[in-house]
CSV table of C-alpha atoms in Angstrom, one decimal:
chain,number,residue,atom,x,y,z
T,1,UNK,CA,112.2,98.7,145.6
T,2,UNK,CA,110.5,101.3,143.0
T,3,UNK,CA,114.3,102.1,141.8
T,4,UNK,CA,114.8,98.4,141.1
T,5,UNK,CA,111.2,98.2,139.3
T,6,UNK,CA,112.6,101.1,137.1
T,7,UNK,CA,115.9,99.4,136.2
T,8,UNK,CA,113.7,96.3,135.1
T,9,UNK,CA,111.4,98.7,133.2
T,10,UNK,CA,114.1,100.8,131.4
T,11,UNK,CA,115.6,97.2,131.1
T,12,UNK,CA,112.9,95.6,129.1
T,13,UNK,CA,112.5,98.4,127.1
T,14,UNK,CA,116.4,98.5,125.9
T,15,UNK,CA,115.8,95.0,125.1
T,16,UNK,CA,112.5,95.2,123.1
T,17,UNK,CA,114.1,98.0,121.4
T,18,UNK,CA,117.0,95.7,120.3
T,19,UNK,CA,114.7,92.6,119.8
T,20,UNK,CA,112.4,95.0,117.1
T,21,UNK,CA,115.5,96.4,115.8
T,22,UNK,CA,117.2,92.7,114.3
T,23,UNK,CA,113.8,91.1,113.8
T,24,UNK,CA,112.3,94.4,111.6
T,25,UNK,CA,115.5,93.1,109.3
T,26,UNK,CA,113.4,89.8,108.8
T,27,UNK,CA,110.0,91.9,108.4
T,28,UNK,CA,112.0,93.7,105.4
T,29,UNK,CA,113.3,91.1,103.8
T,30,UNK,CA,110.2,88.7,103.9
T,31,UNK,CA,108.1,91.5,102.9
T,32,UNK,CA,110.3,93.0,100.2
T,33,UNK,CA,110.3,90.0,98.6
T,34,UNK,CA,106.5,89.5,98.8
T,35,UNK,CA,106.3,93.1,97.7
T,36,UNK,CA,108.7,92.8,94.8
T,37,UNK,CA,106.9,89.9,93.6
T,38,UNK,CA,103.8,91.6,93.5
T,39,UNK,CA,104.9,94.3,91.8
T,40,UNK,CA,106.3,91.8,88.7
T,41,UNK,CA,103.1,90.6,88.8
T,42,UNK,CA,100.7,94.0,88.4
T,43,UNK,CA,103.1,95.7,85.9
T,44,UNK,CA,103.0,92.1,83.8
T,45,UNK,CA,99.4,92.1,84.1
T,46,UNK,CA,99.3,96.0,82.9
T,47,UNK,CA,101.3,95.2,79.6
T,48,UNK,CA,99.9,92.9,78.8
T,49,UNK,CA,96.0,94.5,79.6
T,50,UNK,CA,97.6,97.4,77.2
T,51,UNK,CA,98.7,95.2,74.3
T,52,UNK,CA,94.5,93.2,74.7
T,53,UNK,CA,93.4,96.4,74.5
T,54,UNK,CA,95.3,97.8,70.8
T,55,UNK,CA,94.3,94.3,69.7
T,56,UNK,CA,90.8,94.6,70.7
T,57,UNK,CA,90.5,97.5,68.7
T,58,UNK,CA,92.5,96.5,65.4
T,59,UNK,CA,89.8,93.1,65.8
T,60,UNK,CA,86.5,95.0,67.0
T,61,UNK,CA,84.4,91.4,66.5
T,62,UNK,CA,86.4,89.8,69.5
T,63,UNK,CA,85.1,92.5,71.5
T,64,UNK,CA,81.9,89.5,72.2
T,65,UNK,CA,84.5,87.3,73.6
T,66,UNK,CA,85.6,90.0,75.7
T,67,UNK,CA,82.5,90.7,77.3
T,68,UNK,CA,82.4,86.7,78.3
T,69,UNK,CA,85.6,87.2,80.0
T,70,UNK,CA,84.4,90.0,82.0
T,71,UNK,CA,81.6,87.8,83.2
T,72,UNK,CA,84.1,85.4,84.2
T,73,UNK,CA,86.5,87.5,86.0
T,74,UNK,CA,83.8,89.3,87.7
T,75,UNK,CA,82.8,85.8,89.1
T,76,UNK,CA,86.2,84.9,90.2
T,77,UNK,CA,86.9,88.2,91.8
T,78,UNK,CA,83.4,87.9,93.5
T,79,UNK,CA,84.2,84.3,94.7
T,80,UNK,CA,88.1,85.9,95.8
T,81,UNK,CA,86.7,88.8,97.8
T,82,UNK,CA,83.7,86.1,99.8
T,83,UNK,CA,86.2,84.0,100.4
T,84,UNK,CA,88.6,86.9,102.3
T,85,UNK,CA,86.7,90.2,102.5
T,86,UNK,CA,90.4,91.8,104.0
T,87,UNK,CA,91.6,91.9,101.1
T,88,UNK,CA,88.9,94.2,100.0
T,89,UNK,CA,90.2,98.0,98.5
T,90,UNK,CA,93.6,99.2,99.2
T,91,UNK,CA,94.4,97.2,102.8
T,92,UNK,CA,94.9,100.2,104.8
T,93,UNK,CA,92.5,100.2,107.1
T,94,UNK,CA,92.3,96.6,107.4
T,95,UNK,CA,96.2,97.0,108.2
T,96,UNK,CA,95.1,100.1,110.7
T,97,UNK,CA,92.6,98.3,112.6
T,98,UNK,CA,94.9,95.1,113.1
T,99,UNK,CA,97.5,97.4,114.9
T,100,UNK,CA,95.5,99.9,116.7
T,101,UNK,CA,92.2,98.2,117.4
T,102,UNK,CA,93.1,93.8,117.6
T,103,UNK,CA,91.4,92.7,114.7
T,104,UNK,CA,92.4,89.9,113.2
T,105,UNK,CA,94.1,89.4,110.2
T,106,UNK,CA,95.0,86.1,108.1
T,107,UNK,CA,98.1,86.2,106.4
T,108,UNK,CA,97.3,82.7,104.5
T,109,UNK,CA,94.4,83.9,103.4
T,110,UNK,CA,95.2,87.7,102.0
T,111,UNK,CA,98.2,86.8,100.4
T,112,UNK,CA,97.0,84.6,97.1
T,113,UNK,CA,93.5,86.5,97.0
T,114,UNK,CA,96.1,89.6,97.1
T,115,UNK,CA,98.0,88.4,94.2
T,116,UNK,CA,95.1,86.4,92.2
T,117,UNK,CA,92.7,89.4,92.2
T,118,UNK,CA,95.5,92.0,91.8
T,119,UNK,CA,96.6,90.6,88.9
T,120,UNK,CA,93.3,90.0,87.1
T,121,UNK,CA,92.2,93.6,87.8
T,122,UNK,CA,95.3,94.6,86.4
T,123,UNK,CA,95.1,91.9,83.4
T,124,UNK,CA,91.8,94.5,82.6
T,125,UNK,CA,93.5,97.6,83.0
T,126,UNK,CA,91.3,98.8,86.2
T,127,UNK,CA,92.8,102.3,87.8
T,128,UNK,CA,94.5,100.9,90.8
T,129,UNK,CA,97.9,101.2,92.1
T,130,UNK,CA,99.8,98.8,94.0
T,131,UNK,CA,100.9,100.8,97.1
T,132,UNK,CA,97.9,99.9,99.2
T,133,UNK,CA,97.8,96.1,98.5
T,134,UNK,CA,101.5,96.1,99.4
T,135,UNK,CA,101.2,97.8,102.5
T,136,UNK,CA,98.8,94.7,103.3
T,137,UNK,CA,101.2,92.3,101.8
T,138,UNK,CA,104.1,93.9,104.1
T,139,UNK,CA,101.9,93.9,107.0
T,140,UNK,CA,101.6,90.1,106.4
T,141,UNK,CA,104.8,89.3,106.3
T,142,UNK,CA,105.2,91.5,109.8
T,143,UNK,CA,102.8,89.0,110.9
T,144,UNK,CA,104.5,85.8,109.7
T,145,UNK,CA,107.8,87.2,111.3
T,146,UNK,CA,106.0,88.2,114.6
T,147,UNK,CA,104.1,84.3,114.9
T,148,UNK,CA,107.4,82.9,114.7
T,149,UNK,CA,109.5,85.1,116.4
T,150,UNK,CA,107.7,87.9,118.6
T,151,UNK,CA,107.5,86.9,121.9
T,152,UNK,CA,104.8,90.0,123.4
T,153,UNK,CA,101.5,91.4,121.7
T,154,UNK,CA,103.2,94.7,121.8
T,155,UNK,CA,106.0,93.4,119.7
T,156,UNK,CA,103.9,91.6,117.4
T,157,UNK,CA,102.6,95.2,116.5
T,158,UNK,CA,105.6,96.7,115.5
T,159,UNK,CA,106.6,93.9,113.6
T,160,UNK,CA,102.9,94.3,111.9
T,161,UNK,CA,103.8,98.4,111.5
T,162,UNK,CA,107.3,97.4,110.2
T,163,UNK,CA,106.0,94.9,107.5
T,164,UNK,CA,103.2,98.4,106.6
T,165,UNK,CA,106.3,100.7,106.5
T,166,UNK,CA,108.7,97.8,104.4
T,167,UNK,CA,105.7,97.5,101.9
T,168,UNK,CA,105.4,101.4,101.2
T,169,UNK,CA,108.9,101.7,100.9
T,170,UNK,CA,109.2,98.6,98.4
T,171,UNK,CA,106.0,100.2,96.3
T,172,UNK,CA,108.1,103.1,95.2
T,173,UNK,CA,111.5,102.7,95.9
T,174,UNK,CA,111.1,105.5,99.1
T,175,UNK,CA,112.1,104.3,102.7
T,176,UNK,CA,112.0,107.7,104.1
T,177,UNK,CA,107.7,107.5,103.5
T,178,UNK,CA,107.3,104.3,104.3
T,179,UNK,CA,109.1,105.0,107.6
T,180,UNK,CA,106.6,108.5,108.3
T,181,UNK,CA,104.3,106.6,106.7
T,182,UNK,CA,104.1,103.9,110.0
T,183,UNK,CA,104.1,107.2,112.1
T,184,UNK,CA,101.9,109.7,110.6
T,185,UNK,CA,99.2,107.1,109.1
T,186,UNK,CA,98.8,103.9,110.9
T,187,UNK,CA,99.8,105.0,114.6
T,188,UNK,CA,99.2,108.8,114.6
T,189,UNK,CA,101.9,108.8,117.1
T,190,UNK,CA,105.4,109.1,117.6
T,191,UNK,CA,107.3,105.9,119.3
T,192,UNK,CA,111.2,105.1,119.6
T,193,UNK,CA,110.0,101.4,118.8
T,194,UNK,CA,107.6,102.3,116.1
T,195,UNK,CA,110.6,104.1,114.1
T,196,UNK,CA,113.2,101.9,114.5
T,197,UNK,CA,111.5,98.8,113.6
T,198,UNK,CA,110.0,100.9,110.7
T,199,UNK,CA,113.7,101.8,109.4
T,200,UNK,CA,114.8,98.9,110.3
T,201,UNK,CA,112.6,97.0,107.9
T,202,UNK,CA,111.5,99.9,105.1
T,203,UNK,CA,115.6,100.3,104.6
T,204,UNK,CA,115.9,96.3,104.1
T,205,UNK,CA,112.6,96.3,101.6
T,206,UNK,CA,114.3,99.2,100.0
T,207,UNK,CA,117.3,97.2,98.9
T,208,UNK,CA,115.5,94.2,98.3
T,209,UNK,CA,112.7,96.2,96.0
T,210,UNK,CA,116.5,97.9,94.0
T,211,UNK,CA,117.8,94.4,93.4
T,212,UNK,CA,114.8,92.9,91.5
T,213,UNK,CA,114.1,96.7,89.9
T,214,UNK,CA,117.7,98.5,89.8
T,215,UNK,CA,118.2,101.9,91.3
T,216,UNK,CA,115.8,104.1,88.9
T,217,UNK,CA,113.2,106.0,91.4
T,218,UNK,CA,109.4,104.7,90.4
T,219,UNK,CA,108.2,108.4,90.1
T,220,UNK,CA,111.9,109.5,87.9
T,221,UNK,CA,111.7,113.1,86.0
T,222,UNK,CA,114.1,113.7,83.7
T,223,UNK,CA,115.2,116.9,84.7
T,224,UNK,CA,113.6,118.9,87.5
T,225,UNK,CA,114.9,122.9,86.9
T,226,UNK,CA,115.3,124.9,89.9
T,227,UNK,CA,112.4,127.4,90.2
T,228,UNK,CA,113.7,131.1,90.7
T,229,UNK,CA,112.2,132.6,93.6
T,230,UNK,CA,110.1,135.2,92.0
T,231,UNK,CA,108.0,133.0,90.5
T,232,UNK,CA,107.6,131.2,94.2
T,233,UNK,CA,104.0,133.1,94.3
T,234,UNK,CA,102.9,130.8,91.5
T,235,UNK,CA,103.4,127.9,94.1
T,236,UNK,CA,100.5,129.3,96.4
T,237,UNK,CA,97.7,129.0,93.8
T,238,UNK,CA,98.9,125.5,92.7
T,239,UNK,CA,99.0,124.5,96.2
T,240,UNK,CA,95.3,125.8,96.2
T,241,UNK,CA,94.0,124.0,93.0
T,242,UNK,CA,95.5,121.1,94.0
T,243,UNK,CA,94.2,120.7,97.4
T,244,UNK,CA,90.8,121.4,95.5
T,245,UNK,CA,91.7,118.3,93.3
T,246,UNK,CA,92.5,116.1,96.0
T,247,UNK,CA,89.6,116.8,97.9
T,248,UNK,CA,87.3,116.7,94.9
T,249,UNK,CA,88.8,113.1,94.2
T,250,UNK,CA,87.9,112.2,98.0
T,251,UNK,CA,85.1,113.2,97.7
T,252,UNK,CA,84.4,111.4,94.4
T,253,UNK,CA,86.0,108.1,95.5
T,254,UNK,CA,83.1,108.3,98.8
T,255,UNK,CA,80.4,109.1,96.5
T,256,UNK,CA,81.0,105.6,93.9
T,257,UNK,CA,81.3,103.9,97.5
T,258,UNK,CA,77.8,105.5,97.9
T,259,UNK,CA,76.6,104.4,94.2
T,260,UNK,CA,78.5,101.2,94.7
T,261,UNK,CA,76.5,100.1,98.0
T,262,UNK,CA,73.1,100.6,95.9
T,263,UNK,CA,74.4,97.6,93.6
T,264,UNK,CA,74.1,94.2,94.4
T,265,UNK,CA,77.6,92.2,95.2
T,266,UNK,CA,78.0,90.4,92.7
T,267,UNK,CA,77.7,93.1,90.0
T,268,UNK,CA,80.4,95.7,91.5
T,269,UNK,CA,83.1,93.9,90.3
T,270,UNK,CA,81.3,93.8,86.5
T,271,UNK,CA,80.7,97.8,86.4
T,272,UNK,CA,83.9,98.4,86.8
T,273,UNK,CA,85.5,95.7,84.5
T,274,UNK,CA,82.4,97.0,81.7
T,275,UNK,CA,84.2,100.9,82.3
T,276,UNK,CA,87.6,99.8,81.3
T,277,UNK,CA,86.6,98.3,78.3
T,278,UNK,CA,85.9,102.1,76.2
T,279,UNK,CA,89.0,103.3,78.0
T,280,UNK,CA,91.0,100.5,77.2
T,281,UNK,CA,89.8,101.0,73.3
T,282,UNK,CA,89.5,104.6,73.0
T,283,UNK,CA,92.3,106.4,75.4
T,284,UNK,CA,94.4,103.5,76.5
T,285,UNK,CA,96.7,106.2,78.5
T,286,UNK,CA,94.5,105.7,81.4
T,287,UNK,CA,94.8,102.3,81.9
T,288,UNK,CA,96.8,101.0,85.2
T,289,UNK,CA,98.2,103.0,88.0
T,290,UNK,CA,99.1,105.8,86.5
T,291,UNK,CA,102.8,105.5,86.0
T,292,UNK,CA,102.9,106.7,82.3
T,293,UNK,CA,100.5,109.9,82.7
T,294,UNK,CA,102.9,111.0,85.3
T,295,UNK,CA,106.1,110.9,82.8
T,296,UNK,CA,103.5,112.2,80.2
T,297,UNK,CA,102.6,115.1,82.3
T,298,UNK,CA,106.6,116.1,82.3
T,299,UNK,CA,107.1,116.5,78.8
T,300,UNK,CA,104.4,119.4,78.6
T,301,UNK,CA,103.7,118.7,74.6
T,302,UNK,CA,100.3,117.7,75.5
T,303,UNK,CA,97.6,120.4,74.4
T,304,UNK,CA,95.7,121.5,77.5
T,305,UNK,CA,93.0,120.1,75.8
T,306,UNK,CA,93.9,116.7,76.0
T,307,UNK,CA,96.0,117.2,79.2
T,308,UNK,CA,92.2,118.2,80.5
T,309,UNK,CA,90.5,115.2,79.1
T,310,UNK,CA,92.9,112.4,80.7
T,311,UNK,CA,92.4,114.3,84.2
T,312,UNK,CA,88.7,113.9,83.8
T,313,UNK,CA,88.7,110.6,82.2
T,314,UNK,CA,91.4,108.7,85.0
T,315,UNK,CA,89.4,110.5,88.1
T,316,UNK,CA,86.3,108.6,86.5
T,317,UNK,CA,88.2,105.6,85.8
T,318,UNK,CA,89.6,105.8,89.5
T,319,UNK,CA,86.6,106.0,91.2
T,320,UNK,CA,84.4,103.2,89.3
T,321,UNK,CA,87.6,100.7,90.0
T,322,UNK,CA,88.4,101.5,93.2
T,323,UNK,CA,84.7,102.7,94.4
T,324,UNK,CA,84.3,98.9,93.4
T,325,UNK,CA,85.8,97.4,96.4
T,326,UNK,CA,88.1,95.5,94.4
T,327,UNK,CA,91.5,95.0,95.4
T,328,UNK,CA,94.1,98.0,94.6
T,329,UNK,CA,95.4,101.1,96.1
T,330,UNK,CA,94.7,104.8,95.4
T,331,UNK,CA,97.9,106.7,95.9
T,332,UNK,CA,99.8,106.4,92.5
T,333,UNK,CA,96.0,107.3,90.5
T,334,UNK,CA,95.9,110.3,92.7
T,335,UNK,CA,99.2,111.7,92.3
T,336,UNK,CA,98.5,110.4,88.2
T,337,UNK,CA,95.6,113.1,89.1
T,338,UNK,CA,98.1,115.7,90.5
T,339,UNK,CA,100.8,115.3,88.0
T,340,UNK,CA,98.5,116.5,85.2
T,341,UNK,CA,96.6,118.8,87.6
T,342,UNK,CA,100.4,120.4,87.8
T,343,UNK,CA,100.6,120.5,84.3
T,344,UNK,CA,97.6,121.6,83.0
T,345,UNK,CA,98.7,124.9,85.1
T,346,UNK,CA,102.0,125.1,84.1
T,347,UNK,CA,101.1,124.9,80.4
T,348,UNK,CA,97.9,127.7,81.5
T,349,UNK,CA,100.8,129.7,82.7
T,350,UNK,CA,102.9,129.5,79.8
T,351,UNK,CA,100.4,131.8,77.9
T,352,UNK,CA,101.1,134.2,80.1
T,353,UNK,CA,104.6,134.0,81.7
T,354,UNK,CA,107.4,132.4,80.6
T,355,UNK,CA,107.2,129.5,83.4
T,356,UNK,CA,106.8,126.8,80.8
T,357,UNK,CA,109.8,125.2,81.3
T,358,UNK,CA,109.1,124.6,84.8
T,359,UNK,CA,106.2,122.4,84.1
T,360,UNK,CA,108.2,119.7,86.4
T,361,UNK,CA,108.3,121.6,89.0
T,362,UNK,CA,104.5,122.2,89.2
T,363,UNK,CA,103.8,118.6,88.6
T,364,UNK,CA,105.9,117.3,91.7
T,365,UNK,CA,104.5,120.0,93.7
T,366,UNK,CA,100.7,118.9,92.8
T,367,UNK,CA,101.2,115.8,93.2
T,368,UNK,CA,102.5,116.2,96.8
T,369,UNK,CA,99.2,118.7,97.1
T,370,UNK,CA,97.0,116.4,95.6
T,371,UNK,CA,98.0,113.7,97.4
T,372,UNK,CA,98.0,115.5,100.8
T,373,UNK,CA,94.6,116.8,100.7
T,374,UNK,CA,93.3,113.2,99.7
T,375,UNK,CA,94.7,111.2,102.4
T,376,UNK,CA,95.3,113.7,104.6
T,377,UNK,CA,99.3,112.6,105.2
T,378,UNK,CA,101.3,115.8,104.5
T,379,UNK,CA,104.4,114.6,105.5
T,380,UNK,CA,104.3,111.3,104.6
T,381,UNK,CA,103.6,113.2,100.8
T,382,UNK,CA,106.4,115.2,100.9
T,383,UNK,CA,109.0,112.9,101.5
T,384,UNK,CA,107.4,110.4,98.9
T,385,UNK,CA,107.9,113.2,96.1
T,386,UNK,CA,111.8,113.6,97.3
């Protein structure tokens, strides 16, 4: 009797492994193609906040008008975030406590406040990335595939993790960390199910995500020269500043929460619109994600001067948008944080040692430092710099 109960066990399991396995393809695919469209929608909404911005300041008297449509977009994201307070900040813990502890989370509902308040914050130039909101958007689209098709509550959660991990991968073009990612972040745990569902779905996002955006990684480097190993001691003092950085950013990002929750409701969302307006005029670099200080950070023909001022200026930035509550990610301002972080110690270096042409080098490796002392997902920050 208990050896057939085991043959049924092993039984079920081979088959929910299979089920998770076919359905994480639908999970990919739906939540690629809801991640792809977002992305078209935040990088349209970035140009176009950068080209306001230049013609803000060759026209300083519009500058009036401007400030009315900050009142107005403060109103509607208000009105957006009442009306579904899940889509709040980056999505990852909303997405965390769906899996682990049964909240509830509705798709309908995220998914156009997602992509409404996304694109206005972007359509302002506010320091947010997209990975978080499209690790909701993913998650979604688990949920849509697990209503229709998941037949347990326990499937329904990998196809949940699944849509997390296809929305990670589709952010930056990386299924490796969107596949950790499901492992190391949102279940903390190692499963058979949780991984292949996770491939399963991150590898179809992945090829849906290279077919709107071609086969270019997000974060690309020109050239990356091989560091010779007797300048591998240079690594452990880097490794040390930024893990200083990233903590200093999480610790930031906590304390405009802090300042934040002082501040009526209504007003958060117009603080934070108000600080991109002298960025956007006076040191438009900072605007968006991030992206473009990254691939500035490479060149290392930046003064340290300068390279010191945009670090200061986008971990402000950073914190008064995302401190804010309104919808957007942190990961791509932080490793925007850690790039020039790796920089600004490269080019210190170069004073000293002739290291300066391995500027890229210390910028990947910050960033990966940076990134894993601020969310606290070392593996998950490795594999997105590979």
């Amino acid at each position: 009797m208990a050896e057939s109960n085991m043959h049924k066990t092993l039984a079920g399991l081979s088959r929910l492994r299979w089920s998770v396995t076919y359905k994480g393809i639908f999970v990919g695919f739906l939540s690629g193609l809801l991640g792809a469209l977002y992305r078209l929608v935040i990088e349209f909404g970035t140009e176009k906040a950068i080209a306001l911005y230049a013609y803000l300041k060759q026209h300083p008297v519009l500058v009036t008008g401007w400030l009315l449509a900050i009142a107005a977009a403060s109103a509607l994201l208000y009105l957006l975030i009442r009306l579904e307070p899940y889509a709040k900040s980056s999505g990852i813990p909303q997405v965390e406590g769906v899996v682990l502890l049964g909240m509830k989370m509705r798709w309908w509902a995220i998914l156009p406040v997602r992509f409404a308040a996304g694109f206005l914050g972007a359509l302002f130039g506010l320091s947010l990335g997209r990975e978080g909101p499209m690790i909701q958007i993913g998650a979604c689209g688990g949920q849509v595939v697990a209503k229709g098709l998941g037949k347990s509550k326990l499937e329904d959660n990998y196809l949940i993790t699944a849509g997390a991990s296809a929305g990670l991968s589709g952010a930056f073009n990386a299924p490796l960390s969107g596949i950790i990612f499901a492992l190391e972040e949102v279940h903390r745990t190692f499963s058979p199910n949780i991984l292949i569902a996770s491939t399963t779905a991150a590898l179809t996002a992945d090829t849906v995500s290279k077919y709107f955006f071609g086969l270019r990684p997000v974060l690309s480097y020109a050239t990356i020269p091989e560091l010779p190993i007797t300048d591998y001691g240079w690594l452990l003092p880097l490794g040390l500043l930024a893990g200083l950085v990233g903590a200093l950013t999480n610790r930031s990002l906590l304390a405009a929460d802090t300042l934040y929750g002082k501040l009526p409701e209504k007003l958060r969302p117009a603080l934070a619109l108000l600080f991109a307006l002298p960025c956007g005029l006076l040191l438009p670099q900072v605007l968006g994600s991030g992206q473009n200080l990254i691939e500035l950070s490479e060149e290392a023909k930046t003064g340290i001067s300068l390279l010191a001022l945009y670090l200061v200026c986008k971990l402000l930035f950073t914190c008064t948008s995302f401190g804010s509550g309104l919808p957007g990610g942190i990961f791509m301002p932080i490793l925007a944080v850690g790039a020039l972080t790796g920089s600004l110690f490269g080019q210190a270096l170069g004073g000293v040692l002739p290291v300066e042409n391995y500027v890229p080098v210390f910028c990947v490796c910050a960033m990966a430092g940076a990134m894993s002392s601020a969310v606290k997902a070392p593996v998950t920050s490795i594999l997105l710099m590979v």
